[in-house]
Amino acid sequence: MDEGIAQTRELGAALGPYHPLIINNTDKLKDISGLDEVSYHMSGTEAVMQAVRLAHYHTGKKRTVVFCGAYHGWWDGVQPGIGNPRKVHDVYTLKEMSNDTLRVLKTRKDIACVLVNPLQALNPNGGSSSDSMLIASDRSAHFDKEAYTVWLKALREICTKKNIVMIMDEVFLGFRLAKGGAQEYFGVQADMVTYGKTLGGGLPVGVVCGKAELMKRYKEHKPTDICFARGTFNA
């Protein structure tokens, strides 16, 4: 018997088998996202935390970029402004759909990842709806799919050239736009995608889908250099 198979069976006997639905769901998520691997977490915020952490770990760079008005969960690592009592020095908040932003991304060498919340296509650089915002009748939204598609593709091109991890945060939007979410709708493939409560029909869940080289929790040349993703419901 192959040694690897024997070890797997021993592990299964010790811990108990996973339900077949987990494999089924994982295969579906890989198909939907167009990415290689999947990890499960407790919430959308935790999924974003894991994606950003892995981006920093594998690129060796220390800065994260978010866009004005976008929300990516309550973690202070992506919330540098109102609502976070800690001063954050490793997050740049830039203007979406701006040539100045593209210039910054082209010239800086310390940016590990860019977070995109495609819900902002309705209201670029405006505050997203939340429990801390009063929604009045004068609030309006304008959606220009063509312009936002051009923006995302320009962003994708620069991220590829500069080794910046492009993270599509679809925790809120989920699969409302298309089966493949915003990636399919706008025709842009991200390096990592996060999903949340929309995936669980409102139940608490977080998912990261990513390229295999970004989902590794260790480095090939330094096997003891580990990036943990631990917890009772992290897998």
mmCIF file of N, CA, C and O in Angstrom, residues 60-130:
data_model
loop_
_atom_site.group_PDB
_atom_site.id
_atom_site.type_symbol
_atom_site.label_atom_id
_atom_site.label_comp_id
_atom_site.label_asym_id
_atom_site.label_seq_id
_atom_site.Cartn_x
_atom_site.Cartn_y
_atom_site.Cartn_z
ATOM 1 N N GLY A 60 5.810 39.033 0.387
ATOM 2 C CA GLY A 60 6.849 39.647 1.200
ATOM 3 C C GLY A 60 6.712 41.149 1.301
ATOM 4 O O GLY A 60 7.629 41.833 1.778
ATOM 5 N N LYS A 61 5.546 41.674 0.878
ATOM 6 C CA LYS A 61 5.306 43.123 0.943
ATOM 7 C C LYS A 61 4.301 43.427 2.061
ATOM 8 O O LYS A 61 3.561 42.554 2.494
ATOM 9 N N LYS A 62 4.286 44.679 2.521
ATOM 10 C CA LYS A 62 3.621 44.988 3.786
ATOM 11 C C LYS A 62 2.391 45.885 3.679
ATOM 12 O O LYS A 62 1.754 46.178 4.690
ATOM 13 N N ARG A 63 2.038 46.352 2.505
ATOM 14 C CA ARG A 63 0.938 47.306 2.400
ATOM 15 C C ARG A 63 -0.278 46.705 1.696
ATOM 16 O O ARG A 63 -0.156 45.905 0.775
ATOM 17 N N THR A 64 -1.436 47.156 2.155
ATOM 18 C CA THR A 64 -2.713 46.767 1.553
ATOM 19 C C THR A 64 -3.375 48.009 0.980
ATOM 20 O O THR A 64 -3.307 49.087 1.577
ATOM 21 N N VAL A 65 -4.020 47.864 -0.160
ATOM 22 C CA VAL A 65 -4.770 48.969 -0.763
ATOM 23 C C VAL A 65 -6.262 48.666 -0.703
ATOM 24 O O VAL A 65 -6.697 47.574 -1.085
ATOM 25 N N VAL A 66 -7.024 49.620 -0.195
ATOM 26 C CA VAL A 66 -8.488 49.582 -0.263
ATOM 27 C C VAL A 66 -8.942 50.857 -0.959
ATOM 28 O O VAL A 66 -8.171 51.809 -1.091
ATOM 29 N N PHE A 67 -10.191 50.874 -1.389
ATOM 30 C CA PHE A 67 -10.707 52.041 -2.096
ATOM 31 C C PHE A 67 -11.717 52.799 -1.253
ATOM 32 O O PHE A 67 -12.397 52.227 -0.388
ATOM 33 N N CYS A 68 -11.803 54.085 -1.513
ATOM 34 C CA CYS A 68 -12.660 54.979 -0.732
ATOM 35 C C CYS A 68 -14.095 54.448 -0.679
ATOM 36 O O CYS A 68 -14.675 54.115 -1.716
ATOM 37 N N GLY A 69 -14.645 54.391 0.525
ATOM 38 C CA GLY A 69 -16.038 54.008 0.695
ATOM 39 C C GLY A 69 -16.291 52.518 0.797
ATOM 40 O O GLY A 69 -17.355 52.107 1.246
ATOM 41 N N ALA A 70 -15.329 51.697 0.372
ATOM 42 C CA ALA A 70 -15.555 50.241 0.351
ATOM 43 C C ALA A 70 -15.457 49.655 1.760
ATOM 44 O O ALA A 70 -14.657 50.111 2.576
ATOM 45 N N TYR A 71 -16.262 48.642 2.003
ATOM 46 C CA TYR A 71 -16.260 47.958 3.298
ATOM 47 C C TYR A 71 -15.785 46.528 3.096
ATOM 48 O O TYR A 71 -16.242 45.831 2.191
ATOM 49 N N HIS A 72 -14.860 46.092 3.962
ATOM 50 C CA HIS A 72 -14.312 44.739 3.859
ATOM 51 C C HIS A 72 -14.328 44.025 5.206
ATOM 52 O O HIS A 72 -13.487 43.163 5.466
ATOM 53 N N GLY A 73 -15.272 44.367 6.058
ATOM 54 C CA GLY A 73 -15.366 43.731 7.357
ATOM 55 C C GLY A 73 -14.816 44.619 8.463
ATOM 56 O O GLY A 73 -14.247 45.679 8.221
ATOM 57 N N TRP A 74 -14.963 44.155 9.702
ATOM 58 C CA TRP A 74 -14.632 44.988 10.852
ATOM 59 C C TRP A 74 -13.164 44.926 11.254
ATOM 60 O O TRP A 74 -12.715 45.662 12.133
ATOM 61 N N TRP A 75 -12.369 44.042 10.648
ATOM 62 C CA TRP A 75 -10.957 43.907 10.999
ATOM 63 C C TRP A 75 -10.213 45.209 10.718
ATOM 64 O O TRP A 75 -10.336 45.794 9.647
ATOM 65 N N ASP A 76 -9.416 45.675 11.695
ATOM 66 C CA ASP A 76 -8.753 46.971 11.521
ATOM 67 C C ASP A 76 -7.674 46.956 10.441
ATOM 68 O O ASP A 76 -7.246 48.004 9.977
ATOM 69 N N GLY A 77 -7.254 45.761 10.014
ATOM 70 C CA GLY A 77 -6.271 45.672 8.944
ATOM 71 C C GLY A 77 -6.790 46.116 7.592
ATOM 72 O O GLY A 77 -6.009 46.302 6.651
ATOM 73 N N VAL A 78 -8.105 46.294 7.476
ATOM 74 C CA VAL A 78 -8.687 46.800 6.228
ATOM 75 C C VAL A 78 -9.673 47.941 6.518
ATOM 76 O O VAL A 78 -10.457 48.309 5.655
ATOM 77 N N GLN A 79 -9.613 48.474 7.727
ATOM 78 C CA GLN A 79 -10.543 49.537 8.125
ATOM 79 C C GLN A 79 -9.745 50.658 8.794
ATOM 80 O O GLN A 79 -9.705 50.771 10.017
ATOM 81 N N PRO A 80 -9.087 51.479 7.987
ATOM 82 C CA PRO A 80 -8.166 52.461 8.554
ATOM 83 C C PRO A 80 -8.818 53.743 9.065
ATOM 84 O O PRO A 80 -8.139 54.582 9.633
ATOM 85 N N GLY A 81 -10.100 53.899 8.889
ATOM 86 C CA GLY A 81 -10.739 55.167 9.219
ATOM 87 C C GLY A 81 -11.726 55.088 10.368
ATOM 88 O O GLY A 81 -11.455 54.516 11.427
ATOM 89 N N ILE A 82 -12.909 55.638 10.135
ATOM 90 C CA ILE A 82 -13.955 55.718 11.157
ATOM 91 C C ILE A 82 -14.355 54.317 11.619
ATOM 92 O O ILE A 82 -14.541 53.414 10.812
ATOM 93 N N GLY A 83 -14.482 54.185 12.937
ATOM 94 C CA GLY A 83 -14.884 52.906 13.505
ATOM 95 C C GLY A 83 -13.728 52.074 14.008
ATOM 96 O O GLY A 83 -13.932 51.058 14.670
ATOM 97 N N ASN A 84 -12.509 52.497 13.698
ATOM 98 C CA ASN A 84 -11.325 51.776 14.155
ATOM 99 C C ASN A 84 -10.516 52.686 15.082
ATOM 100 O O ASN A 84 -9.946 53.683 14.631
ATOM 101 N N PRO A 85 -10.449 52.372 16.375
ATOM 102 C CA PRO A 85 -9.730 53.228 17.311
ATOM 103 C C PRO A 85 -8.211 53.142 17.194
ATOM 104 O O PRO A 85 -7.501 53.971 17.753
ATOM 105 N N ARG A 86 -7.713 52.125 16.469
ATOM 106 C CA ARG A 86 -6.264 51.977 16.321
ATOM 107 C C ARG A 86 -5.777 52.698 15.072
ATOM 108 O O ARG A 86 -6.401 52.631 14.017
ATOM 109 N N LYS A 87 -4.670 53.404 15.180
ATOM 110 C CA LYS A 87 -4.087 54.034 14.017
ATOM 111 C C LYS A 87 -3.447 52.972 13.138
ATOM 112 O O LYS A 87 -2.615 52.194 13.597
ATOM 113 N N VAL A 88 -3.845 52.957 11.887
ATOM 114 C CA VAL A 88 -3.364 51.940 10.946
ATOM 115 C C VAL A 88 -2.365 52.582 9.990
ATOM 116 O O VAL A 88 -2.653 53.604 9.368
ATOM 117 N N HIS A 89 -1.190 51.982 9.872
ATOM 118 C CA HIS A 89 -0.129 52.570 9.054
ATOM 119 C C HIS A 89 0.230 51.716 7.839
ATOM 120 O O HIS A 89 1.111 52.091 7.071
ATOM 121 N N ASP A 90 -0.443 50.593 7.669
ATOM 122 C CA ASP A 90 -0.071 49.710 6.563
ATOM 123 C C ASP A 90 -1.167 49.577 5.510
ATOM 124 O O ASP A 90 -1.138 48.672 4.695
ATOM 125 N N VAL A 91 -2.159 50.460 5.548
ATOM 126 C CA VAL A 91 -3.248 50.433 4.572
ATOM 127 C C VAL A 91 -3.312 51.775 3.835
ATOM 128 O O VAL A 91 -3.366 52.832 4.467
ATOM 129 N N TYR A 92 -3.297 51.702 2.511
ATOM 130 C CA TYR A 92 -3.481 52.895 1.695
ATOM 131 C C TYR A 92 -4.925 52.927 1.202
ATOM 132 O O TYR A 92 -5.416 51.943 0.640
ATOM 133 N N THR A 93 -5.598 54.048 1.394
ATOM 134 C CA THR A 93 -6.946 54.224 0.860
ATOM 135 C C THR A 93 -6.858 55.110 -0.370
ATOM 136 O O THR A 93 -6.520 56.292 -0.276
ATOM 137 N N LEU A 94 -7.146 54.529 -1.528
ATOM 138 C CA LEU A 94 -6.996 55.239 -2.794
ATOM 139 C C LEU A 94 -8.353 55.425 -3.475
ATOM 140 O O LEU A 94 -9.350 54.818 -3.090
ATOM 141 N N LYS A 95 -8.349 56.269 -4.492
ATOM 142 C CA LYS A 95 -9.577 56.584 -5.215
ATOM 143 C C LYS A 95 -9.825 55.556 -6.312
ATOM 144 O O LYS A 95 -8.925 55.234 -7.100
ATOM 145 N N GLU A 96 -11.039 55.043 -6.328
ATOM 146 C CA GLU A 96 -11.394 54.062 -7.345
ATOM 147 C C GLU A 96 -11.657 54.742 -8.685
ATOM 148 O O GLU A 96 -12.057 55.898 -8.746
ATOM 149 N N MET A 97 -11.368 54.021 -9.758
ATOM 150 C CA MET A 97 -11.568 54.498 -11.123
ATOM 151 C C MET A 97 -10.787 55.791 -11.373
ATOM 152 O O MET A 97 -11.294 56.743 -11.955
ATOM 153 N N SER A 98 -9.540 55.795 -10.931
ATOM 154 C CA SER A 98 -8.693 56.978 -11.037
ATOM 155 C C SER A 98 -7.348 56.623 -11.651
ATOM 156 O O SER A 98 -6.715 55.646 -11.253
ATOM 157 N N ASN A 99 -6.902 57.439 -12.599
ATOM 158 C CA ASN A 99 -5.581 57.232 -13.194
ATOM 159 C C ASN A 99 -4.469 57.472 -12.179
ATOM 160 O O ASN A 99 -3.392 56.885 -12.277
ATOM 161 N N ASP A 100 -4.735 58.366 -11.217
ATOM 162 C CA ASP A 100 -3.741 58.612 -10.169
ATOM 163 C C ASP A 100 -3.493 57.344 -9.352
ATOM 164 O O ASP A 100 -2.364 57.041 -8.971
ATOM 165 N N THR A 101 -4.553 56.604 -9.089
ATOM 166 C CA THR A 101 -4.416 55.351 -8.354
ATOM 167 C C THR A 101 -3.597 54.344 -9.154
ATOM 168 O O THR A 101 -2.712 53.666 -8.602
ATOM 169 N N LEU A 102 -3.849 54.241 -10.437
ATOM 170 C CA LEU A 102 -3.078 53.328 -11.280
ATOM 171 C C LEU A 102 -1.609 53.721 -11.291
ATOM 172 O O LEU A 102 -0.722 52.853 -11.276
ATOM 173 N N ARG A 103 -1.340 55.020 -11.281
ATOM 174 C CA ARG A 103 0.046 55.492 -11.249
ATOM 175 C C ARG A 103 0.729 55.085 -9.945
ATOM 176 O O ARG A 103 1.887 54.662 -9.943
ATOM 177 N N VAL A 104 0.003 55.214 -8.818
ATOM 178 C CA VAL A 104 0.562 54.809 -7.520
ATOM 179 C C VAL A 104 0.896 53.323 -7.531
ATOM 180 O O VAL A 104 1.972 52.897 -7.087
ATOM 181 N N LEU A 105 -0.019 52.507 -8.035
ATOM 182 C CA LEU A 105 0.198 51.065 -8.070
ATOM 183 C C LEU A 105 1.371 50.691 -8.971
ATOM 184 O O LEU A 105 2.092 49.725 -8.706
ATOM 185 N N LYS A 106 1.567 51.456 -10.025
ATOM 186 C CA LYS A 106 2.675 51.181 -10.942
ATOM 187 C C LYS A 106 4.034 51.511 -10.326
ATOM 188 O O LYS A 106 5.034 50.866 -10.631
ATOM 189 N N THR A 107 4.065 52.533 -9.481
ATOM 190 C CA THR A 107 5.348 53.045 -9.021
ATOM 191 C C THR A 107 5.782 52.519 -7.652
ATOM 192 O O THR A 107 6.975 52.400 -7.392
ATOM 193 N N ARG A 108 4.859 52.184 -6.780
ATOM 194 C CA ARG A 108 5.243 51.717 -5.447
ATOM 195 C C ARG A 108 5.669 50.246 -5.493
ATOM 196 O O ARG A 108 5.177 49.461 -6.307
ATOM 197 N N LYS A 109 6.546 49.881 -4.567
ATOM 198 C CA LYS A 109 7.076 48.524 -4.531
ATOM 199 C C LYS A 109 6.684 47.778 -3.258
ATOM 200 O O LYS A 109 7.169 46.660 -3.029
ATOM 201 N N ASP A 110 5.819 48.377 -2.432
ATOM 202 C CA ASP A 110 5.508 47.789 -1.129
ATOM 203 C C ASP A 110 4.069 47.297 -1.007
ATOM 204 O O ASP A 110 3.618 46.948 0.077
ATOM 205 N N ILE A 111 3.334 47.242 -2.120
ATOM 206 C CA ILE A 111 1.918 46.879 -2.072
ATOM 207 C C ILE A 111 1.754 45.381 -2.299
ATOM 208 O O ILE A 111 2.092 44.844 -3.357
ATOM 209 N N ALA A 112 1.214 44.705 -1.279
ATOM 210 C CA ALA A 112 1.023 43.255 -1.352
ATOM 211 C C ALA A 112 -0.268 42.888 -2.069
ATOM 212 O O ALA A 112 -0.306 41.922 -2.832
ATOM 213 N N CYS A 113 -1.340 43.641 -1.794
ATOM 214 C CA CYS A 113 -2.635 43.271 -2.356
ATOM 215 C C CYS A 113 -3.552 44.479 -2.506
ATOM 216 O O CYS A 113 -3.383 45.503 -1.828
ATOM 217 N N VAL A 114 -4.501 44.327 -3.399
ATOM 218 C CA VAL A 114 -5.555 45.316 -3.615
ATOM 219 C C VAL A 114 -6.889 44.624 -3.390
ATOM 220 O O VAL A 114 -7.159 43.571 -3.973
ATOM 221 N N LEU A 115 -7.708 45.215 -2.536
ATOM 222 C CA LEU A 115 -9.043 44.683 -2.264
ATOM 223 C C LEU A 115 -10.076 45.421 -3.098
ATOM 224 O O LEU A 115 -10.108 46.656 -3.103
ATOM 225 N N VAL A 116 -10.921 44.654 -3.774
ATOM 226 C CA VAL A 116 -11.991 45.236 -4.585
ATOM 227 C C VAL A 116 -13.326 44.726 -4.073
ATOM 228 O O VAL A 116 -13.546 43.513 -3.984
ATOM 229 N N ASN A 117 -14.212 45.647 -3.715
ATOM 230 C CA ASN A 117 -15.591 45.292 -3.396
ATOM 231 C C ASN A 117 -16.454 45.707 -4.584
ATOM 232 O O ASN A 117 -16.751 46.887 -4.746
ATOM 233 N N PRO A 118 -16.832 44.758 -5.453
ATOM 234 C CA PRO A 118 -17.533 45.126 -6.694
ATOM 235 C C PRO A 118 -18.875 45.785 -6.468
ATOM 236 O O PRO A 118 -19.436 46.380 -7.389
ATOM 237 N N LEU A 119 -19.418 45.721 -5.241
ATOM 238 C CA LEU A 119 -20.654 46.432 -4.937
ATOM 239 C C LEU A 119 -20.472 47.935 -5.118
ATOM 240 O O LEU A 119 -21.433 48.655 -5.395
ATOM 241 N N GLN A 120 -19.219 48.408 -5.005
ATOM 242 C CA GLN A 120 -18.933 49.835 -5.149
ATOM 243 C C GLN A 120 -19.131 50.330 -6.577
ATOM 244 O O GLN A 120 -19.103 51.534 -6.824
ATOM 245 N N ALA A 121 -19.331 49.412 -7.521
ATOM 246 C CA ALA A 121 -19.611 49.840 -8.894
ATOM 247 C C ALA A 121 -20.858 50.717 -8.946
ATOM 248 O O ALA A 121 -21.003 51.559 -9.833
ATOM 249 N N LEU A 122 -21.765 50.521 -7.985
ATOM 250 C CA LEU A 122 -22.989 51.335 -7.923
ATOM 251 C C LEU A 122 -22.727 52.729 -7.395
ATOM 252 O O LEU A 122 -23.498 53.656 -7.654
ATOM 253 N N ASN A 123 -21.653 52.879 -6.622
ATOM 254 C CA ASN A 123 -21.424 54.140 -5.934
ATOM 255 C C ASN A 123 -19.926 54.309 -5.685
ATOM 256 O O ASN A 123 -19.495 54.341 -4.529
ATOM 257 N N PRO A 124 -19.103 54.430 -6.750
ATOM 258 C CA PRO A 124 -17.652 54.479 -6.567
ATOM 259 C C PRO A 124 -17.219 55.602 -5.632
ATOM 260 O O PRO A 124 -17.668 56.744 -5.757
ATOM 261 N N ASN A 125 -16.390 55.245 -4.659
ATOM 262 C CA ASN A 125 -15.809 56.183 -3.700
ATOM 263 C C ASN A 125 -16.816 56.777 -2.719
ATOM 264 O O ASN A 125 -16.476 57.668 -1.942
ATOM 265 N N GLY A 126 -18.037 56.267 -2.715
ATOM 266 C CA GLY A 126 -19.032 56.690 -1.745
ATOM 267 C C GLY A 126 -19.156 55.657 -0.646
ATOM 268 O O GLY A 126 -18.827 54.484 -0.831
ATOM 269 N N GLY A 127 -19.613 56.085 0.526
ATOM 270 C CA GLY A 127 -19.781 55.166 1.642
ATOM 271 C C GLY A 127 -20.781 54.074 1.316
ATOM 272 O O GLY A 127 -21.863 54.349 0.795
ATOM 273 N N SER A 128 -20.407 52.844 1.604
ATOM 274 C CA SER A 128 -21.316 51.729 1.348
ATOM 275 C C SER A 128 -22.398 51.686 2.419
ATOM 276 O O SER A 128 -22.214 52.186 3.533
ATOM 277 N N SER A 129 -23.514 51.101 2.078
ATOM 278 C CA SER A 129 -24.614 50.979 3.038
ATOM 279 C C SER A 129 -24.175 50.145 4.227
ATOM 280 O O SER A 129 -23.546 49.105 4.074
ATOM 281 N N SER A 130 -24.493 50.603 5.426
ATOM 282 C CA SER A 130 -24.145 49.866 6.630
ATOM 283 C C SER A 130 -25.055 50.309 7.759
ATOM 284 O O SER A 130 -25.878 51.216 7.604
#
